[in-house]
Short mmCIF file of C-alpha atoms and ligand atoms in Angstrom, two decimals:
data_model
loop_
_atom_site.label_atom_id
_atom_site.label_comp_id
_atom_site.label_asym_id
_atom_site.label_seq_id
_atom_site.Cartn_x
_atom_site.Cartn_y
_atom_site.Cartn_z
CA MET A 1 112.72 124.12 70.40
CA ASN A 2 112.85 124.97 74.22
CA PRO A 3 111.75 121.98 76.40
CA THR A 4 108.13 122.00 76.08
CA LEU A 5 105.48 120.83 77.72
CA THR A 6 102.46 118.85 76.77
CA ILE A 7 99.33 118.79 78.72
CA ASP A 8 96.61 117.15 76.67
CA LEU A 9 93.22 118.46 78.29
CA THR A 10 91.08 116.03 77.14
CA ALA A 11 93.47 113.58 78.37
CA ILE A 12 92.50 115.22 81.91
CA ARG A 13 88.54 115.67 80.24
CA ARG A 14 88.36 111.27 79.87
CA ASN A 15 89.54 110.59 83.17
CA TRP A 16 86.62 112.72 85.25
CA ARG A 17 84.39 111.13 82.90
CA ALA A 18 85.84 107.80 83.51
CA LEU A 19 85.88 108.50 87.65
CA ASP A 20 82.49 109.92 87.21
CA THR A 21 81.67 107.38 85.82
CA LEU A 22 82.77 104.62 88.38
CA SER A 23 81.45 106.62 90.78
CA GLY A 24 77.97 106.03 90.19
CA ALA A 25 75.38 108.22 91.80
CA SER A 26 78.83 109.68 94.01
CA GLN A 27 79.01 113.08 92.77
CA THR A 28 83.00 113.63 91.45
CA GLY A 29 84.92 115.99 92.70
CA ALA A 30 88.28 117.75 91.33
CA ALA A 31 91.46 118.28 93.34
CA VAL A 32 93.12 121.51 91.72
CA LYS A 33 95.53 121.82 94.52
CA ALA A 34 98.95 123.70 93.65
CA ASN A 35 98.36 124.80 90.26
CA ALA A 36 96.22 121.88 89.92
CA TYR A 37 99.47 119.27 90.53
CA GLY A 38 102.08 121.81 88.23
CA LEU A 39 99.58 121.87 85.16
CA GLY A 40 98.08 124.97 84.95
CA LEU A 41 94.66 126.30 87.54
CA GLY A 42 93.43 127.90 84.46
CA PRO A 43 93.13 125.71 82.37
CA VAL A 44 92.99 122.87 83.46
CA ALA A 45 89.75 123.76 85.90
CA ARG A 46 88.26 125.26 82.96
CA ALA A 47 88.61 121.66 80.97
CA LEU A 48 87.27 120.02 83.96
CA HIS A 49 84.06 122.79 84.90
CA ALA A 50 83.58 122.14 80.81
CA GLU A 51 82.62 118.29 81.18
CA GLY A 52 80.71 118.75 84.29
CA CYS A 53 83.11 119.03 87.39
CA ARG A 54 80.99 120.95 89.97
CA THR A 55 83.16 120.84 93.43
CA PHE A 56 86.42 122.15 93.63
CA PHE A 57 89.25 121.67 96.44
CA VAL A 58 92.53 123.56 96.13
CA ALA A 59 95.15 124.05 100.09
CA THR A 60 95.26 127.75 100.14
CA LEU A 61 93.76 130.91 100.75
CA ASP A 62 95.32 131.99 97.72
CA GLU A 63 95.02 129.19 95.05
CA GLY A 64 91.01 129.52 95.69
CA ILE A 65 90.33 133.89 95.00
CA ALA A 66 92.43 132.21 92.15
CA LEU A 67 90.41 129.72 91.41
CA ARG A 68 87.41 131.97 92.44
CA GLY A 69 88.30 134.29 89.40
CA VAL A 70 88.36 131.02 86.71
CA LEU A 71 85.31 129.58 87.72
CA PRO A 72 82.35 132.11 89.52
CA ASP A 73 80.17 130.35 90.24
CA ALA A 74 82.01 126.16 91.41
CA THR A 75 81.73 125.64 94.99
CA ILE A 76 85.35 125.90 96.20
CA HIS A 77 86.88 124.34 99.11
CA ILE A 78 90.08 125.33 101.12
CA LEU A 79 91.48 122.12 102.33
CA ASN A 80 93.76 123.66 104.74
CA GLY A 81 90.49 125.91 106.03
CA VAL A 82 91.90 130.04 107.19
CA VAL A 83 92.02 131.89 110.38
CA GLY A 84 91.81 135.82 111.54
CA ASP A 85 91.73 137.73 108.25
CA GLY A 86 91.81 135.20 105.97
CA ALA A 87 88.40 133.99 106.75
CA ALA A 88 87.04 136.76 105.80
CA GLU A 89 87.93 136.91 102.55
CA ALA A 90 87.72 133.51 102.14
CA ARG A 91 83.89 134.44 103.36
CA ALA A 92 83.82 137.15 100.75
CA GLN A 93 85.11 135.27 97.35
CA GLY A 94 82.56 133.04 98.28
CA LEU A 95 84.89 130.07 98.96
CA GLN A 96 84.11 127.49 101.35
CA PRO A 97 87.05 126.29 103.95
CA CYS A 98 87.55 123.01 104.94
CA LEU A 99 87.36 123.20 109.17
CA ASN A 100 90.74 121.75 110.44
CA SER A 101 90.13 122.77 114.61
CA PRO A 102 87.89 124.09 117.25
CA ARG A 103 90.01 127.35 116.43
CA GLN A 104 89.10 127.31 112.62
CA VAL A 105 85.29 127.07 113.36
CA ALA A 106 85.33 130.05 115.78
CA ALA A 107 87.86 132.07 113.06
CA TRP A 108 84.40 131.75 110.89
CA ARG A 109 82.41 132.11 113.42
CA ASP A 110 84.08 135.71 113.16
CA ALA A 111 83.65 136.60 109.76
CA GLY A 112 79.88 135.53 110.32
CA GLY A 113 80.79 131.76 108.26
CA GLY A 114 77.56 131.03 106.67
CA PRO A 115 78.34 127.83 103.93
CA CYS A 116 81.38 125.53 104.54
CA ALA A 117 83.65 122.62 105.25
CA LEU A 118 84.11 120.32 108.39
CA GLN A 119 87.31 118.07 107.51
CA ILE A 120 87.11 115.47 110.63
CA ASP A 121 89.91 113.05 111.59
CA THR A 122 89.73 110.22 110.86
CA ASP A 123 92.81 108.18 112.63
CA MET A 124 95.10 109.76 109.77
CA ALA A 125 96.40 112.03 112.20
CA ARG A 126 97.56 114.17 109.81
CA LEU A 127 94.45 117.50 109.51
CA GLY A 128 91.16 117.30 111.01
CA VAL A 129 89.01 117.97 113.78
CA GLN A 130 90.43 115.49 116.70
CA PRO A 131 87.18 113.03 117.84
CA ALA A 132 87.30 114.85 121.46
CA ASP A 133 86.78 117.87 120.14
CA LEU A 134 83.66 116.89 118.43
CA PRO A 135 81.06 116.38 120.88
CA ARG A 136 82.35 120.63 122.78
CA LEU A 137 81.92 121.52 118.76
CA VAL A 138 78.30 120.16 118.36
CA GLU A 139 76.93 122.17 121.33
CA GLN A 140 78.38 125.25 121.57
CA GLU A 141 78.95 125.96 117.80
CA ALA A 142 75.34 123.93 116.97
CA GLN A 143 75.09 127.25 114.74
CA THR A 144 78.33 127.40 112.75
CA LEU A 145 78.17 123.85 111.86
CA ALA A 146 74.26 123.73 110.55
CA GLN A 147 76.14 125.94 107.59
CA ALA A 148 78.43 123.34 106.31
CA THR A 149 76.97 122.08 102.98
CA LEU A 150 80.09 119.12 103.42
CA ILE A 151 81.78 116.59 105.74
CA MET A 152 84.71 115.52 104.77
CA SER A 153 88.01 113.09 106.41
CA HIS A 154 90.76 111.77 104.11
CA LEU A 155 92.28 108.11 103.72
CA ALA A 156 95.51 107.41 104.58
CA THR A 157 96.40 104.12 102.87
CA ALA A 158 93.85 103.85 100.07
CA ASP A 159 96.15 103.28 97.40
CA GLU A 160 96.56 100.14 99.02
CA PRO A 161 93.13 98.18 98.63
CA ASP A 162 94.05 95.53 101.38
CA HIS A 163 95.22 97.24 104.06
CA PRO A 164 93.54 97.13 107.37
CA LEU A 165 93.32 101.04 108.16
CA ASN A 166 91.05 101.50 104.82
CA GLU A 167 87.97 99.75 106.97
CA ALA A 168 89.08 100.90 109.87
CA GLN A 169 89.03 104.59 109.32
CA LYS A 170 85.72 103.89 107.05
CA ALA A 171 83.51 102.43 110.13
CA ALA A 172 85.71 105.74 112.64
CA PHE A 173 83.65 108.14 109.59
CA GLU A 174 80.32 106.70 109.92
CA ARG A 175 80.61 106.93 113.77
CA ARG A 176 81.25 110.37 113.77
CA LEU A 177 78.65 110.82 110.90
CA ALA A 178 75.71 109.47 112.46
CA ARG A 179 76.62 111.87 115.56
CA LEU A 180 77.46 114.95 113.93
CA ARG A 181 74.24 113.99 111.68
CA PRO A 182 71.92 116.32 113.38
CA ALA A 183 73.73 119.11 114.07
CA MET A 184 74.09 118.99 110.47
CA PRO A 185 71.34 118.03 108.35
CA ASP A 186 72.34 119.01 105.22
CA ALA A 187 75.41 118.18 104.49
CA ARG A 188 76.96 115.88 102.41
CA ALA A 189 79.84 113.36 102.83
CA SER A 190 83.24 112.96 101.30
CA LEU A 191 85.50 110.15 102.14
CA GLY A 192 87.59 109.43 98.88
CA ALA A 193 90.15 111.22 96.92
CA THR A 194 90.95 109.06 93.80
CA GLY A 195 92.09 106.09 96.17
CA GLY A 196 88.90 105.60 97.05
CA THR A 197 87.07 106.11 94.99
CA LEU A 198 88.92 103.08 92.66
CA LEU A 199 88.12 101.04 96.57
CA GLY A 200 84.30 100.94 95.00
CA PRO A 201 81.10 102.07 96.14
CA ARG A 202 81.12 101.49 99.80
CA PHE A 203 83.88 104.53 100.15
CA HIS A 204 81.64 107.28 97.98
CA TYR A 205 79.38 108.68 100.01
CA ASP A 206 77.76 112.06 98.75
CA LEU A 207 81.63 113.09 97.09
CA VAL A 208 84.70 111.85 95.72
CA ARG A 209 87.46 114.38 96.05
CA CYS A 210 89.47 113.02 92.34
CA GLY A 211 93.38 114.83 92.06
CA ILE A 212 96.09 112.46 90.12
CA GLY A 213 93.94 110.22 88.67
CA LEU A 214 92.78 112.97 86.82
CA TYR A 215 96.60 113.97 86.36
CA GLY A 216 96.97 110.29 84.72
CA GLY A 217 98.73 108.96 88.22
CA MET A 218 98.80 106.14 89.81
CA PRO A 219 97.21 105.00 91.95
CA PHE A 220 94.39 105.39 89.05
CA ALA A 221 96.23 102.62 86.34
CA ASP A 222 93.68 103.48 83.21
CA ALA A 223 94.11 106.71 83.33
CA ALA A 224 94.89 108.45 80.52
CA PRO A 225 98.27 110.15 80.04
CA VAL A 226 97.72 113.15 80.36
CA VAL A 227 101.88 114.74 80.60
CA THR A 228 104.49 114.91 77.75
CA LEU A 229 107.50 116.40 77.97
CA ARG A 230 110.07 116.51 75.03
CA VAL A 231 114.01 118.53 75.23
CA PRO A 232 116.11 119.20 72.91
CA ILE A 233 119.12 118.31 72.42
CA ILE A 234 121.88 121.16 72.83
CA GLN A 235 125.27 120.43 72.26
CA ILE A 236 127.60 117.19 71.16
CA ARG A 237 130.48 115.73 72.54
CA GLU A 238 133.08 112.63 71.73
CA VAL A 239 134.61 112.11 75.36
CA ALA A 240 137.46 109.27 75.02
CA ALA A 241 137.54 106.38 77.60
CA GLY A 242 137.86 107.02 80.67
CA ALA A 243 136.88 110.73 79.92
CA ALA A 244 135.31 111.81 83.03
CA VAL A 245 131.51 113.11 82.74
CA GLY A 246 129.89 116.74 84.92
CA TYR A 247 129.60 117.66 88.40
CA GLY A 248 131.57 114.82 90.36
CA ALA A 249 133.25 112.93 87.98
CA SER A 250 130.93 110.77 88.80
CA TRP A 251 130.30 109.24 85.24
CA THR A 252 133.80 107.69 83.35
CA ALA A 253 133.76 107.06 80.15
CA THR A 254 134.13 103.09 79.44
CA ARG A 255 134.88 103.55 75.91
CA PRO A 256 134.46 105.83 73.56
CA SER A 257 131.51 108.19 73.96
CA ARG A 258 129.01 110.04 72.68
CA ILE A 259 127.80 112.20 75.49
CA ALA A 260 124.74 114.99 74.92
CA THR A 261 124.09 117.20 76.82
CA LEU A 262 120.67 118.63 77.76
CA PRO A 263 118.98 122.24 78.52
CA LEU A 264 117.03 120.44 81.99
CA GLY A 265 118.13 119.95 85.51
CA TYR A 266 117.14 119.87 89.61
CA ALA A 267 115.07 123.06 88.95
CA ASP A 268 112.83 121.92 86.24
CA GLY A 269 111.33 119.38 88.55
CA PHE A 270 113.94 116.71 86.90
CA HIS A 271 115.49 114.72 90.34
CA ARG A 272 119.56 115.45 91.26
CA ALA A 273 118.20 111.75 93.04
CA LEU A 274 118.46 110.62 89.40
CA SER A 275 122.24 111.17 88.19
CA ASN A 276 123.16 107.96 86.79
CA THR A 277 120.51 106.08 87.20
CA THR A 278 117.71 106.62 84.18
CA HIS A 279 117.02 106.59 80.78
CA VAL A 280 115.97 109.49 78.44
CA TYR A 281 114.47 107.69 75.24
CA ILE A 282 115.34 108.88 71.40
CA ASP A 283 113.05 107.12 68.67
CA GLY A 284 111.90 105.22 72.03
CA LYS A 285 115.16 104.17 72.59
CA PRO A 286 116.69 104.86 76.04
CA ALA A 287 119.76 105.72 76.54
CA PRO A 288 120.94 106.68 79.97
CA LEU A 289 121.98 109.35 81.96
CA ALA A 290 125.64 110.21 82.60
CA GLY A 291 127.02 111.97 85.12
CA ARG A 292 124.99 113.94 87.76
CA VAL A 293 122.04 116.73 87.00
CA SER A 294 123.39 119.31 87.63
CA MET A 295 119.99 122.67 88.06
CA ASP A 296 119.72 123.69 84.17
CA LEU A 297 122.03 121.05 82.64
CA LEU A 298 121.52 116.82 81.72
CA THR A 299 124.28 114.89 79.93
CA VAL A 300 123.52 111.66 78.17
CA ASP A 301 124.99 108.86 76.68
CA VAL A 302 123.63 108.40 73.05
CA THR A 303 127.61 106.67 71.92
CA ASP A 304 124.90 104.24 71.00
CA HIS A 305 121.77 106.34 68.76
CA PRO A 306 124.46 107.24 66.30
CA GLY A 307 122.08 108.95 64.12
CA VAL A 308 121.16 111.53 66.58
CA THR A 309 122.56 115.17 66.34
CA ASP A 310 121.97 118.62 68.29
CA ALA A 311 119.57 119.23 66.44
CA ASP A 312 117.05 116.36 67.51
CA THR A 313 115.07 116.33 70.76
CA VAL A 314 114.67 113.90 73.40
CA GLU A 315 111.26 112.33 75.78
CA ILE A 316 111.45 112.62 79.25
CA ILE A 317 107.87 111.76 79.35
CA GLY A 318 105.48 110.31 76.91
CA PRO A 319 104.93 107.16 75.55
CA SER A 320 107.65 105.76 76.08
CA ARG A 321 107.47 106.00 79.45
CA GLY A 322 104.84 108.07 81.99
CA ILE A 323 105.02 110.03 85.09
CA ASP A 324 104.86 106.65 87.43
CA ALA A 325 107.64 105.57 86.03
CA LEU A 326 110.12 108.03 86.12
CA ALA A 327 109.15 108.78 89.38
CA HIS A 328 109.65 105.58 90.82
CA ASP A 329 113.42 106.20 89.83
CA ALA A 330 113.70 108.82 91.69
CA GLY A 331 112.35 106.95 94.16
CA THR A 332 109.53 109.45 94.62
CA ILE A 333 105.53 109.41 93.30
CA GLY A 334 103.85 110.71 90.63
CA TYR A 335 102.27 113.08 92.43
CA GLU A 336 106.21 114.67 93.26
CA LEU A 337 107.35 114.38 90.11
CA LEU A 338 103.90 116.73 89.13
CA THR A 339 103.92 119.31 91.28
CA ALA A 340 108.46 119.61 90.70
CA LEU A 341 107.61 120.45 87.10
CA GLY A 342 109.00 123.77 87.68
CA THR A 343 107.70 127.34 85.92
CA ARG A 344 110.98 127.73 83.14
CA TYR A 345 108.81 124.99 79.94
CA GLU A 346 106.76 125.90 77.62
CA ARG A 347 104.01 124.84 77.69
CA ARG A 348 101.65 123.79 75.34
CA TYR A 349 97.80 122.75 76.11
CA LYS A 350 96.14 120.15 73.73
CA GLY A 351 92.35 120.32 73.44
CA ALA A 352 89.43 122.08 75.76
C1 LIG B 401 94.77 115.97 97.64
C2 LIG B 401 93.61 115.87 98.22
C3 LIG B 401 92.33 114.98 97.18
C4 LIG B 401 93.05 114.71 96.56
O1 LIG B 401 94.23 113.66 96.41
P1 LIG B 401 94.16 111.89 95.14
O2 LIG B 401 95.55 111.34 95.54
O3 LIG B 401 95.34 112.45 94.76
O4 LIG B 401 92.74 111.51 94.56
C5 LIG B 401 91.12 114.63 97.77
N1 LIG B 401 91.54 114.85 99.28
C6 LIG B 401 92.64 115.69 100.09
C7 LIG B 401 92.01 116.22 101.29
C8 LIG B 401 93.30 115.52 99.28
O5 LIG B 401 93.96 116.64 100.12
#
């Protein structure tokens, strides 16, 4: 058996349906940037579209072009926006860039304009038109802005429901919406991602933009799990008490031990920071890492699993441990774990 990443498309559809129910009257768009959070743009986008999703968000023009090839009719927004030739190309592909700055608005106008989104910054200070630039844009780019289908902003702390910045950003969004509305009468409004959807109806506006919740990650605690990762054992060896294992000799056997070697490493997104700190699961029972994670290999102490052989497989992500628990051990978040998964697995899609 090869290392196998199983992606449950039925679970993704169920998660979209659950978030769409939570978002009530507002529509539920999907963030499928970074290859649908590492899970495969084509299969994931097709599954979401089949469930009823019609608005999609990618980060880059290339991602938008790839998605257009999958979904000829969907509304596709490019979060990072476009300039120069990119604007012309996006327009030719029927993609709607999020215009994030006066320069991007001008580039869209020069390419001929058309349906697009306007992203405004509400005190996250990352991406989007800054408040000081809004009056001049409304005055000088009225024709371009009038064609926008969406006015959006992004919450910085939506995964912390009690954080005061959520209400402050919402208030800033509404102040700027009021200023933009006369110039952009047809645009829908959108503020929340998965976290914002969970904050409740006051944060939903016309459209929510869900990513991680679709893929089974926090902060959507009720998400159906989507990803299973199983890898074979490729070799087992006996080592004596006192023997060291792996690069840097960072793990030493304190008793006669059995070490299993797995074909999984940091090139596959199994972070090197997990060295000596986490477990894999054998028949639901944890077996600790022994030694450093290498590029392509991992060593595990299976001394307490006497029945295990080099014909067995182990669970890395699955029923015993989800993506957020493994991400926590690596000092990161489910988002980074998924997008780092790498390309060497045999990928199996369940459902459709
Ligand atoms: C990635 C992203 C989303 C989706 O966020 P999740 O937290 O994964 O739901 C929504 N909006 C913007 C602007 C994003 O960058």
